[in-house]
Each structure stands twice: as structure tokens, then as C-alpha cells.
Amino acid sequence: MNIISNYAKSKDIQITCKLVGSVAKKTSLVGKADIDIFMAFPLDYSEEDLKKYGLEFGKYCIDTVGGISEKRYASHPYITGLINGFEIDFVPCYNINDTTYLKSAVDRTILHTNYIQSHMTSDETDEVLLLKKFMTCVNTYGANYKVSGFSGYLCELLILKYHTFENVIENAANKWKNQLKIDLENYGTCNNYHDALIVIDPVDKNRNVAAALSIQKFSEFIVASRNYLKNPSINYFQDKTITTTPSELVKLFKQRGSYCYVLSCNVPDVPSDVIYPQVNKTLKSLEKVSGIYDFSLLESGYYIDSSNVAHIILEYDVASLSNVKIHHGPLIYDSKNSDNFRNKYPNAYIHNNKWISLSNRKYITVEDMIKNILLEENMSILKLGKNIKEEVLKDYSFEKMEVFINNTNDENLNNIFLYLHPNYRLEH
Amino acid sequence: MNIISNYAKSKDIQITCKLVGSVAKKTSLVGKADIDIFMAFPLDYSEEDLKKYGLEFGKYCIDTVGGISEKRYASHPYITGLINGFEIDFVPCYNINDTTYLKSAVDRTILHTNYIQSHMTSDETDEVLLLKKFMTCVNTYGANYKVSGFSGYLCELLILKYHTFENVIENAANKWKNQLKIDLENYGTCNNYHDALIVIDPVDKNRNVAAALSIQKFSEFIVASRNYLKNPSINYFQDKTITTTPSELVKLFKQRGSYCYVLSCNVPDVPSDVIYPQVNKTLKSLEKVSGIYDFSLLESGYYIDSSNVAHIILEYDVASLSNVKIHHGPLIYDSKNSDNFRNKYPNAYIHNNKWISLSNRKYITVEDMIKNILLEENMSILKLGKNIKEEVLKDYSFEKMEVFINNTNDENLNNIFLYLHPNYRLEH
């Protein structure tokens, strides 16, 4: 920070450097430290200048200490340096004292850091570490789309509210309900939000810190808290390992007697917050189209493996249907439309006061349906993400679950195990 | 009638004998003549006396002319005589001039006969014959529960309204809509009814003559009328024969690719208006219970053959389902019920803010379901008619349609053909 401040001063530019994030707040878990150095520029600098000087100052600093630099892109570009084995982000932002002057999302980070530093006791930072570790091990930690769980800042605010890890857990287990409201600075803006959890940002009364938290992860944390209180073991602060075998998994699917398939395709190496929503959208669309064709789903799921292959699991109640289905026609009183319907469907017949016809189903089996709707000429019925569509057109596989299980690696077996045991990580 | 009148006079009882019904109105089809002789007693006779004298006078008359007599029961008992090859009913009733004094349904019959005799021209009686014959051949004639179609009196009133057969057909084809209102005597009581067809009885402003007409048969008559106008052939006044073979029927079911079964049981020799509603009720109940167990029906139907065997046809989209199904549990916020649910279903998991469990299905196949719900100990889930329940407990058969077709007689084959071609008799 001194290197940058002096360099900027030598160029007659007034900036304030600040260490922000979990390291600055002393709430970073071992091995999870994000070192972020923010360079705060006066408000009269253009965004253009901010980017230019930000990258220049960061690179100067990294070069000076003999690190390796790499440009990255978030809401605006920044530079990352590998220095003495640590990854350090150098991020330009505006120097603001309150969020009225907010120009981009990163500007808020300094205010968050200041707030926690000025409000949190050192005992409480230890409690944050416990909470974050617990959250990580029960898989509710992380505001990214993949998890849609609790952010680090949200964990810190929960500790400011409840003071201890134990107290957060007890409140979650016994008192938390949908639309729980926490408003540390008493702004009175909670009623503007209808999320599962509403935590008004102490530095911005018009922001719900828990907006990205899904109701699923909110529920999972509540249940994990109850599980912990029943058996408050140190295991809750350690990863839970999975041991499974293909034959165990095949047996479990046999017991379900379902008709389960895995649709797999490559995904490009883009940020997870870009690709996960696309895979989710693809799954939702496949579910909807399955319903249109009367294939009733028992369960479904998806994940992306470490080789950037997305796997969509589709588990059906039935695998094949009758060749025909009821097709509803016009009222028999409507003579013109009745004629049209009867001409189109010569076997039309009357049900009460309406025409009905048994028309041929487009798809009799799940496999036929999936393979056909994934052809380019039929794909318009689906809503796939842009990247997924491109990749599926290149190549995909659609296998029966049993075939998939018997031809895959441990990582995929573990994911299939988690599909079959959705609560596995909530109880240690 | 002279024999009875004189006999009654000799006993000092004042009765009026009257020939009623279609024979009296000259609207009876060849081979379908119901000869009904009504004996109208003064209103001050008790119902007890009416029954006693009615049976006595009828029997006296039948014996006198050397016929064979048999007691029968409708709303009250009457006697039938086989005389010179004709079946003649002798029915006691009250002598009323308007329906204010109505004591039983049969009392109205004399008023109906009087009304038609005094309002219908002889040309119009010919038109009634055409209409009744057409109705018979397109299977919309008969107010009994089995057909739920147009009664003879209703046909007569339609001719009084429209004057000719052709005119009835043209109006039905082009103008009839749901809740069509006909009020020959302008009583203004049509709006009290919401049936498909509303025809106020000219002798009773508080009665809809078409109350027993189903919307199905109302629709079928409209469509048959349109078919006739497109091709006004004499065929519409002749029965349409069915020629089919087991192999043709099996082929048609193969094309549908459905999972079709026939449930058959004996029915007692009781009036059709007693047993048909029971078979219908049984079918509706089987449909409902199939839905409860997630077996989706494509189509269904029933009939009773001439050997008094009821056949219920159940045609499904699927024959078997996964072993498990989604079972919805309490909200996760509800800690007590959550505990109960998790204890009961150890594999319960979270979906958004609710508990879900995959629980075992009671029945995986249609055959297993039907055979089980027809066991005495499980039967309470069904609503069967009293007679059907008794017969099913004695014996029933449940066969795949293909097996049924390959082991049955022409009458059943014809009924299966009609099941597959519900509009067959609407077009000649």
C-alpha cells in the first residue's frame, strides 16, 4: 500500500489504499484468505481514469515486489498479483463515505470493512470463524449462485446481532421463520423486502444483505442448526466424506424403481455465476417440456464436475406412455369449428358438449422425447442458456443412470450419492 | 275397458277407463306399442283401495278374455296381461283434471294423452313417428337411465313446437345451444331450470319434460341432425349393423398402445334403472381411486350384456409406475411436526421450506391395484352400488382387453367396437 500511495503521489494523484475483506476484518478461514487492496480515488475522477490508473498502479506494485500479475474482470477490470505465494487483488474504487455516492458495487466494500472493524469485538471475530466453518461444512456458505447460501459479510452481521456462534445456532434452530428481519441500525426498511431472510445492510438502508440467499439454504441452515444442537459434535467443523460404490448406487435406484437418466455436456470455462444459472434454466425447461409431453418427474438435479462437464439428472415415474392421448376440441354447438375439428380428426367423438379426439402422442418414451427435443430443429421448445445450447449442439450424452454410474469416476459417484441423499451434509 | 267399467259399476265404483300412451296418441313405432289402460278413480279413494281394486279389476278383465296375468311394480303395483299376443298394462290412478291434484307420477299420464290428442294433427303424428325412429337409430331415444335420451312425450312436444321432423332436425342442427328453452303454453317457468334442454310440460308448469336428458345425448342428437342434413339418407331410419372381428379390435387397441382392462361381474335381474346407475357409480369410483394411486386413465366405459353381466372398461396411459412417490411433509419452521415427520421418514429431505419424503407406493401396477381394492378388506375406498358390491364379492373377472376380446361372443365384440367408435351410430 505504501508503494502504491507513494507512486500515486509522485504522479500527483490523491488516492487512499485500504486493506479490505475478511483478512482486514480478521474473519478469514485458514486457506480461504482473499487479500484485497482497494485503491480509493476521489469522486471527480472518471471511470475511464479509474480503470487506467488502477491497473497501472497495481502492476507497478506487483512488479516492484517481484510478483506475477494477471488482469481480471468483475464489474470493472482489476489486477491480481501472485506475491510470496499469496493471491492479492488490487481493485480501484471511489472514495465514498456513504452509499448515496455509490458508483459501483465494489465501492461498498470499504464501507463494509470499516463497519465491521469499528463494531466487532475480537471475541466476535472468533465467533464469525466458527459460524463460517460450520456453514462451510453443512454446505450453506457462499453467496455465489452455485450455493446461493450465506455470504461472509452476512455471517459477520449475524454475529453482530447474536454475538456468539452458539446463539446464532440456537436462534436459527428455535426461532427463525420465513421473512426473519434483522435491522442492526434500525433503519425501518425491512418491510420493503420479502426474501426468506432480510438483513438490512448497516451501511445501506436500501439493501438486503441476504438477497442472494435461497429459501432452500435458509431452511438447510435451520435444520443443520437443530441437528447440531441435538449432537453438538466437533464433526460439524470438519468436511463430511462420502464413500460409495457403483453397486450401492445402482441398488438404491433399483429400490426407487424409477426411470432415471443423466444428460451430460461440456460447459465453457466461464465464471460459475454465469454457467450455473444456465444449467439450472436448462433443467427447469426440460422439466416443463417433460410435463407438456405427460412424462411425470419424480425428482431432478444438476451439478458441474471439475472437468467442466454439466450433468442434469432426470428421474421419471414412467418411461413410456400410450400411443394416443385425449385432445380437447370445440363445443359441439360451434358448428363451424366442429366441422374443422372433425375434418382434422376423423375419429373425433362427443364428450358431454365438447369434441374430443384421441391424437397420436409425439413421443411415447422419455428417451425418444429427450433425443428429439435436443435436435437443432426442435430445440426452440426448450429454453437453454446460450453456452449450454452451443455445447449441446456440439455434443452431449444421454444415458440411463445405471449405465452412467457404471462408467464414471469417484467425483461423479459422490455427486450421485448426494443426489440420493440431499440432507447428507446437514448432519455430521 | 267396457268389461272393467261394467264390472266396476256392478260393484258401485265410479271409474273412468282410458287408453293412454303412444298407442292412444297414434305415435307408437311398429313393434314398440305399449298398450296402457288406465283406471281413473275419484280422488276420495285411498291409495290402498286404488291398489286393491286396480289389481282386482285388471285381473278380472284379463281372465274374462282368456289372457295370462302378471303383477308388476312401478311407483305402485299394476297388473299386466298377455292378450292375443299383446302385452297390456292395467294401471290404477286418480282422476284429475290438473296437476294440482297430482298424487303419483302415473296420474299425469292421462293429462299428457289428453293434451297430445287435443293439440296434435294427424300429419304431426306421422312426423312424431319419423322423429322417434330417427332417434332410435342414432341411439338418442329413451328416457331410461341406460340411454338418458329423449322420451316419447318429449318427441311429441318437439313436433308440436316445430311441426315437422325436418324442421326439428334443422333447428337442432343449426340453432340448438345449451339450455334451449321451449315453453308451449307460455308459462314463463323456463328460468327455474338449468338442464341442457328445458321443455316445460304443457300440463304442469313446474316440470321440465327433458330433465332426464343428458347433455351427452342432447349433443349427440344435434350432431346426428347435422350428419343427416349433410346426407339425408333413408339409412338414418334403419338400424346400423356392426361387423367386427377379434383381430380387428385387437389391432385397434394395439394402435392406441394403451393398457386396457375389462372388469366383469354378474348383475341381478332387476330393472335397468336400478342397476345401470350402480355400474356407472362403480366406474366413476374406480376412475377416482385410479387417480389417487397416480394411474392416469385414457378412456373408460361400461355396458351390461344380455346375460346380465356388467363389463367395465378401464383404459390407462400407463401400466406401471416407479416404486416411490413424493410425499409432502410439514414446513421446516414447524419444529415439532418436523421431528415427527423425520422420525417417520428417516430419508426425509428439504425442498425449499418444506419436508419431502420418497415413500413407497401402495401399488406399482394397475393389475395389483385393481385386484387389491376389490378385496373385501380394502373395498371401503370404493363406492360401489349395493348389488355390484355383492356380486363382486361373489366373483368377478379382470382381464387384459386382448384376452377378453379373444374369448368372448359377438355381442361383447360389438360393444367393444362401440367403445372404440363412440360416434358410430350418429352417422348412417
PDB file of C-alpha atoms in Angstrom, chain A residues 158-350:
ATOM      1  CA  LEU A 158     -25.392 -12.428  12.265  1.00  0.00           C
ATOM      2  CA  ILE A 159     -22.620 -12.444  14.894  1.00  0.00           C
ATOM      3  CA  LEU A 160     -23.065  -8.699  15.493  1.00  0.00           C
ATOM      4  CA  LYS A 161     -26.755  -9.452  16.054  1.00  0.00           C
ATOM      5  CA  TYR A 162     -26.448 -12.604  18.174  1.00  0.00           C
ATOM      6  CA  HIS A 163     -22.842 -12.144  19.482  1.00  0.00           C
ATOM      7  CA  THR A 164     -21.910 -15.829  19.603  1.00  0.00           C
ATOM      8  CA  PHE A 165     -21.943 -18.792  17.217  1.00  0.00           C
ATOM      9  CA  GLU A 166     -23.962 -20.808  19.746  1.00  0.00           C
ATOM     10  CA  ASN A 167     -26.539 -18.038  19.952  1.00  0.00           C
ATOM     11  CA  VAL A 168     -26.924 -17.856  16.157  1.00  0.00           C
ATOM     12  CA  ILE A 169     -27.438 -21.629  16.079  1.00  0.00           C
ATOM     13  CA  GLU A 170     -29.977 -21.579  18.911  1.00  0.00           C
ATOM     14  CA  ASN A 171     -31.953 -18.763  17.326  1.00  0.00           C
ATOM     15  CA  ALA A 172     -31.893 -20.424  13.914  1.00  0.00           C
ATOM     16  CA  ALA A 173     -32.935 -23.770  15.370  1.00  0.00           C
ATOM     17  CA  ASN A 174     -35.765 -22.490  17.523  1.00  0.00           C
ATOM     18  CA  LYS A 175     -36.901 -19.084  16.367  1.00  0.00           C
ATOM     19  CA  TRP A 176     -36.154 -18.447  12.723  1.00  0.00           C
ATOM     20  CA  LYS A 177     -39.165 -18.325  10.430  1.00  0.00           C
ATOM     21  CA  ASN A 178     -39.658 -17.239   6.864  1.00  0.00           C
ATOM     22  CA  GLN A 179     -39.018 -13.476   6.349  1.00  0.00           C
ATOM     23  CA  LEU A 180     -36.945 -13.130   9.506  1.00  0.00           C
ATOM     24  CA  LYS A 181     -35.987  -9.452   9.855  1.00  0.00           C
ATOM     25  CA  ILE A 182     -32.663  -8.100  11.205  1.00  0.00           C
ATOM     26  CA  ASP A 183     -32.103  -4.333  11.133  1.00  0.00           C
ATOM     27  CA  LEU A 184     -28.981  -3.526  13.216  1.00  0.00           C
ATOM     28  CA  GLU A 185     -29.126   0.230  12.590  1.00  0.00           C
ATOM     29  CA  ASN A 186     -32.918   0.425  12.968  1.00  0.00           C
ATOM     30  CA  TYR A 187     -33.455   1.919   9.518  1.00  0.00           C
ATOM     31  CA  GLY A 188     -37.021   0.563   9.417  1.00  0.00           C
ATOM     32  CA  THR A 189     -36.707  -0.550   5.809  1.00  0.00           C
ATOM     33  CA  CYS A 190     -37.278  -4.293   6.393  1.00  0.00           C
ATOM     34  CA  ASN A 191     -40.806  -4.227   5.046  1.00  0.00           C
ATOM     35  CA  ASN A 192     -39.506  -3.322   1.591  1.00  0.00           C
ATOM     36  CA  TYR A 193     -38.235  -6.909   1.241  1.00  0.00           C
ATOM     37  CA  HIS A 194     -39.906 -10.283   1.007  1.00  0.00           C
ATOM     38  CA  ASP A 195     -36.902 -12.618   0.952  1.00  0.00           C
ATOM     39  CA  ALA A 196     -36.530 -15.661   3.225  1.00  0.00           C
ATOM     40  CA  LEU A 197     -34.106 -13.655   5.382  1.00  0.00           C
ATOM     41  CA  ILE A 198     -33.990  -9.868   5.497  1.00  0.00           C
ATOM     42  CA  VAL A 199     -30.812  -8.304   6.908  1.00  0.00           C
ATOM     43  CA  ILE A 200     -30.628  -4.584   6.206  1.00  0.00           C
ATOM     44  CA  ASP A 201     -27.079  -3.526   5.311  1.00  0.00           C
ATOM     45  CA  PRO A 202     -25.850  -1.262   8.152  1.00  0.00           C
ATOM     46  CA  VAL A 203     -24.099   0.924   5.531  1.00  0.00           C
ATOM     47  CA  ASP A 204     -27.017   0.970   3.050  1.00  0.00           C
ATOM     48  CA  LYS A 205     -30.583   1.025   4.285  1.00  0.00           C
ATOM     49  CA  ASN A 206     -31.824   0.129   0.795  1.00  0.00           C
ATOM     50  CA  ARG A 207     -30.014  -3.190   0.542  1.00  0.00           C
ATOM     51  CA  ASN A 208     -30.877  -6.652   1.866  1.00  0.00           C
ATOM     52  CA  VAL A 209     -27.541  -8.372   2.556  1.00  0.00           C
ATOM     53  CA  ALA A 210     -29.330 -11.766   2.362  1.00  0.00           C
ATOM     54  CA  ALA A 211     -30.963 -11.127  -1.038  1.00  0.00           C
ATOM     55  CA  ALA A 212     -28.922 -13.888  -2.711  1.00  0.00           C
ATOM     56  CA  LEU A 213     -29.780 -16.465  -0.017  1.00  0.00           C
ATOM     57  CA  SER A 214     -32.187 -19.081  -1.319  1.00  0.00           C
ATOM     58  CA  ILE A 215     -35.080 -20.290   0.822  1.00  0.00           C
ATOM     59  CA  GLN A 216     -33.547 -23.758   0.370  1.00  0.00           C
ATOM     60  CA  LYS A 217     -30.254 -22.806   2.041  1.00  0.00           C
ATOM     61  CA  PHE A 218     -32.045 -20.751   4.709  1.00  0.00           C
ATOM     62  CA  SER A 219     -34.044 -23.899   5.543  1.00  0.00           C
ATOM     63  CA  GLU A 220     -30.964 -26.125   5.404  1.00  0.00           C
ATOM     64  CA  PHE A 221     -29.122 -23.904   7.877  1.00  0.00           C
ATOM     65  CA  ILE A 222     -32.075 -24.015  10.273  1.00  0.00           C
ATOM     66  CA  VAL A 223     -32.209 -27.809  10.085  1.00  0.00           C
ATOM     67  CA  ALA A 224     -28.404 -28.151  10.382  1.00  0.00           C
ATOM     68  CA  SER A 225     -28.585 -25.934  13.492  1.00  0.00           C
ATOM     69  CA  ARG A 226     -31.203 -28.225  15.033  1.00  0.00           C
ATOM     70  CA  ASN A 227     -29.106 -31.268  14.154  1.00  0.00           C
ATOM     71  CA  TYR A 228     -26.053 -29.649  15.778  1.00  0.00           C
ATOM     72  CA  LEU A 229     -27.940 -28.847  18.976  1.00  0.00           C
ATOM     73  CA  LYS A 230     -29.058 -32.468  19.251  1.00  0.00           C
ATOM     74  CA  ASN A 231     -25.461 -33.627  18.944  1.00  0.00           C
ATOM     75  CA  PRO A 232     -23.027 -30.662  19.241  1.00  0.00           C
ATOM     76  CA  SER A 233     -20.040 -32.525  17.835  1.00  0.00           C
ATOM     77  CA  ILE A 234     -16.737 -31.179  16.523  1.00  0.00           C
ATOM     78  CA  ASN A 235     -17.568 -33.152  13.371  1.00  0.00           C
ATOM     79  CA  TYR A 236     -19.739 -30.205  12.318  1.00  0.00           C
ATOM     80  CA  PHE A 237     -16.494 -28.258  11.746  1.00  0.00           C
ATOM     81  CA  GLN A 238     -14.945 -30.896   9.522  1.00  0.00           C
ATOM     82  CA  ASP A 239     -15.796 -31.898   5.971  1.00  0.00           C
ATOM     83  CA  LYS A 240     -18.023 -34.944   5.792  1.00  0.00           C
ATOM     84  CA  THR A 241     -16.547 -37.528   3.473  1.00  0.00           C
ATOM     85  CA  ILE A 242     -18.555 -39.689   1.109  1.00  0.00           C
ATOM     86  CA  THR A 243     -17.804 -43.326   0.483  1.00  0.00           C
ATOM     87  CA  THR A 244     -19.949 -45.076  -2.043  1.00  0.00           C
ATOM     88  CA  THR A 245     -19.693 -47.635  -4.814  1.00  0.00           C
ATOM     89  CA  PRO A 246     -21.405 -48.094  -8.161  1.00  0.00           C
ATOM     90  CA  SER A 247     -23.203 -51.193  -6.907  1.00  0.00           C
ATOM     91  CA  GLU A 248     -24.560 -49.346  -3.826  1.00  0.00           C
ATOM     92  CA  LEU A 249     -25.892 -46.532  -6.024  1.00  0.00           C
ATOM     93  CA  VAL A 250     -27.387 -48.906  -8.604  1.00  0.00           C
ATOM     94  CA  LYS A 251     -29.121 -50.750  -5.776  1.00  0.00           C
ATOM     95  CA  LEU A 252     -30.607 -47.526  -4.400  1.00  0.00           C
ATOM     96  CA  PHE A 253     -32.027 -46.588  -7.806  1.00  0.00           C
ATOM     97  CA  LYS A 254     -33.429 -50.103  -8.211  1.00  0.00           C
ATOM     98  CA  GLN A 255     -35.240 -49.655  -4.903  1.00  0.00           C
ATOM     99  CA  ARG A 256     -36.783 -46.430  -6.183  1.00  0.00           C
ATOM    100  CA  GLY A 257     -37.930 -48.297  -9.309  1.00  0.00           C
ATOM    101  CA  SER A 258     -37.749 -45.036 -11.193  1.00  0.00           C
ATOM    102  CA  TYR A 259     -36.662 -44.303 -14.745  1.00  0.00           C
ATOM    103  CA  CYS A 260     -33.580 -42.164 -14.267  1.00  0.00           C
ATOM    104  CA  TYR A 261     -31.329 -40.573 -16.892  1.00  0.00           C
ATOM    105  CA  VAL A 262     -28.236 -38.355 -16.951  1.00  0.00           C
ATOM    106  CA  LEU A 263     -27.836 -35.708 -19.625  1.00  0.00           C
ATOM    107  CA  SER A 264     -24.223 -34.532 -19.785  1.00  0.00           C
ATOM    108  CA  CYS A 265     -22.487 -31.859 -21.863  1.00  0.00           C
ATOM    109  CA  ASN A 266     -19.323 -29.793 -21.671  1.00  0.00           C
ATOM    110  CA  VAL A 267     -19.522 -26.244 -20.388  1.00  0.00           C
ATOM    111  CA  PRO A 268     -17.027 -23.486 -21.188  1.00  0.00           C
ATOM    112  CA  ASP A 269     -14.550 -22.308 -18.543  1.00  0.00           C
ATOM    113  CA  VAL A 270     -16.511 -19.164 -17.594  1.00  0.00           C
ATOM    114  CA  PRO A 271     -17.298 -17.896 -14.056  1.00  0.00           C
ATOM    115  CA  SER A 272     -19.601 -20.249 -12.141  1.00  0.00           C
ATOM    116  CA  ASP A 273     -22.147 -17.433 -11.670  1.00  0.00           C
ATOM    117  CA  VAL A 274     -22.500 -17.349 -15.461  1.00  0.00           C
ATOM    118  CA  ILE A 275     -22.811 -21.077 -16.144  1.00  0.00           C
ATOM    119  CA  TYR A 276     -24.758 -22.381 -13.124  1.00  0.00           C
ATOM    120  CA  PRO A 277     -27.878 -20.307 -13.883  1.00  0.00           C
ATOM    121  CA  GLN A 278     -27.775 -21.630 -17.439  1.00  0.00           C
ATOM    122  CA  VAL A 279     -27.674 -25.249 -16.305  1.00  0.00           C
ATOM    123  CA  ASN A 280     -30.466 -24.568 -13.828  1.00  0.00           C
ATOM    124  CA  LYS A 281     -32.533 -22.897 -16.573  1.00  0.00           C
ATOM    125  CA  THR A 282     -31.923 -25.896 -18.831  1.00  0.00           C
ATOM    126  CA  LEU A 283     -33.111 -28.301 -16.139  1.00  0.00           C
ATOM    127  CA  LYS A 284     -36.259 -26.233 -15.449  1.00  0.00           C
ATOM    128  CA  SER A 285     -37.016 -26.166 -19.159  1.00  0.00           C
ATOM    129  CA  LEU A 286     -36.523 -29.936 -19.514  1.00  0.00           C
ATOM    130  CA  GLU A 287     -38.861 -30.442 -16.537  1.00  0.00           C
ATOM    131  CA  LYS A 288     -41.513 -28.219 -18.104  1.00  0.00           C
ATOM    132  CA  VAL A 289     -41.300 -29.836 -21.536  1.00  0.00           C
ATOM    133  CA  SER A 290     -41.423 -33.325 -19.940  1.00  0.00           C
ATOM    134  CA  GLY A 291     -44.703 -32.243 -18.320  1.00  0.00           C
ATOM    135  CA  ILE A 292     -46.065 -30.999 -21.637  1.00  0.00           C
ATOM    136  CA  TYR A 293     -45.474 -34.474 -23.046  1.00  0.00           C
ATOM    137  CA  ASP A 294     -47.029 -36.132 -19.943  1.00  0.00           C
ATOM    138  CA  PHE A 295     -43.810 -37.618 -18.584  1.00  0.00           C
ATOM    139  CA  SER A 296     -44.154 -37.113 -14.859  1.00  0.00           C
ATOM    140  CA  LEU A 297     -40.922 -36.350 -12.990  1.00  0.00           C
ATOM    141  CA  LEU A 298     -40.182 -37.901  -9.628  1.00  0.00           C
ATOM    142  CA  GLU A 299     -37.070 -35.826  -8.879  1.00  0.00           C
ATOM    143  CA  SER A 300     -34.289 -33.978 -10.699  1.00  0.00           C
ATOM    144  CA  GLY A 301     -30.984 -32.269 -10.100  1.00  0.00           C
ATOM    145  CA  TYR A 302     -27.789 -30.978 -11.669  1.00  0.00           C
ATOM    146  CA  TYR A 303     -24.142 -30.299 -10.972  1.00  0.00           C
ATOM    147  CA  ILE A 304     -20.976 -29.330 -12.847  1.00  0.00           C
ATOM    148  CA  ASP A 305     -17.973 -31.537 -12.294  1.00  0.00           C
ATOM    149  CA  SER A 306     -14.336 -30.430 -12.012  1.00  0.00           C
ATOM    150  CA  SER A 307     -13.743 -31.244 -15.698  1.00  0.00           C
ATOM    151  CA  ASN A 308     -16.336 -28.626 -16.678  1.00  0.00           C
ATOM    152  CA  VAL A 309     -18.966 -31.162 -17.607  1.00  0.00           C
ATOM    153  CA  ALA A 310     -22.548 -30.341 -16.605  1.00  0.00           C
ATOM    154  CA  HIS A 311     -24.718 -33.291 -15.540  1.00  0.00           C
ATOM    155  CA  ILE A 312     -28.501 -32.986 -15.462  1.00  0.00           C
ATOM    156  CA  ILE A 313     -30.341 -35.779 -13.644  1.00  0.00           C
ATOM    157  CA  LEU A 314     -33.912 -36.505 -14.778  1.00  0.00           C
ATOM    158  CA  GLU A 315     -35.779 -39.127 -12.755  1.00  0.00           C
ATOM    159  CA  TYR A 316     -39.227 -40.132 -14.039  1.00  0.00           C
ATOM    160  CA  ASP A 317     -42.195 -42.044 -12.619  1.00  0.00           C
ATOM    161  CA  VAL A 318     -42.829 -43.640 -16.009  1.00  0.00           C
ATOM    162  CA  ALA A 319     -40.680 -44.417 -19.014  1.00  0.00           C
ATOM    163  CA  SER A 320     -43.339 -44.949 -21.668  1.00  0.00           C
ATOM    164  CA  LEU A 321     -46.924 -43.901 -22.355  1.00  0.00           C
ATOM    165  CA  SER A 322     -49.841 -44.978 -24.553  1.00  0.00           C
ATOM    166  CA  ASN A 323     -49.573 -44.018 -28.229  1.00  0.00           C
ATOM    167  CA  VAL A 324     -52.568 -41.715 -28.040  1.00  0.00           C
ATOM    168  CA  LYS A 325     -53.826 -39.004 -25.762  1.00  0.00           C
ATOM    169  CA  ILE A 326     -57.041 -37.073 -25.287  1.00  0.00           C
ATOM    170  CA  HIS A 327     -57.146 -33.961 -27.422  1.00  0.00           C
ATOM    171  CA  HIS A 328     -59.867 -31.472 -26.480  1.00  0.00           C
ATOM    172  CA  GLY A 329     -61.840 -29.825 -29.244  1.00  0.00           C
ATOM    173  CA  PRO A 330     -64.519 -27.136 -29.572  1.00  0.00           C
ATOM    174  CA  LEU A 331     -68.044 -27.099 -28.171  1.00  0.00           C
ATOM    175  CA  ILE A 332     -70.398 -29.100 -30.380  1.00  0.00           C
ATOM    176  CA  TYR A 333     -72.718 -26.035 -30.568  1.00  0.00           C
ATOM    177  CA  ASP A 334     -69.994 -24.221 -32.509  1.00  0.00           C
ATOM    178  CA  SER A 335     -70.863 -25.681 -35.861  1.00  0.00           C
ATOM    179  CA  LYS A 336     -68.016 -24.172 -37.889  1.00  0.00           C
ATOM    180  CA  ASN A 337     -65.218 -25.158 -35.515  1.00  0.00           C
ATOM    181  CA  SER A 338     -66.876 -28.543 -35.052  1.00  0.00           C
ATOM    182  CA  ASP A 339     -66.606 -29.144 -38.797  1.00  0.00           C
ATOM    183  CA  ASN A 340     -62.962 -28.098 -38.827  1.00  0.00           C
ATOM    184  CA  PHE A 341     -62.161 -30.347 -35.882  1.00  0.00           C
ATOM    185  CA  ARG A 342     -63.949 -33.334 -37.388  1.00  0.00           C
ATOM    186  CA  ASN A 343     -62.214 -32.837 -40.721  1.00  0.00           C
ATOM    187  CA  LYS A 344     -58.860 -32.721 -38.976  1.00  0.00           C
ATOM    188  CA  TYR A 345     -59.630 -35.634 -36.625  1.00  0.00           C
ATOM    189  CA  PRO A 346     -61.981 -38.066 -38.408  1.00  0.00           C
ATOM    190  CA  ASN A 347     -62.253 -40.163 -35.237  1.00  0.00           C
ATOM    191  CA  ALA A 348     -63.419 -37.236 -33.122  1.00  0.00           C
ATOM    192  CA  TYR A 349     -66.230 -38.070 -30.733  1.00  0.00           C
ATOM    193  CA  ILE A 350     -68.516 -36.288 -28.294  1.00  0.00           C
TER     194      ILE A 350
END
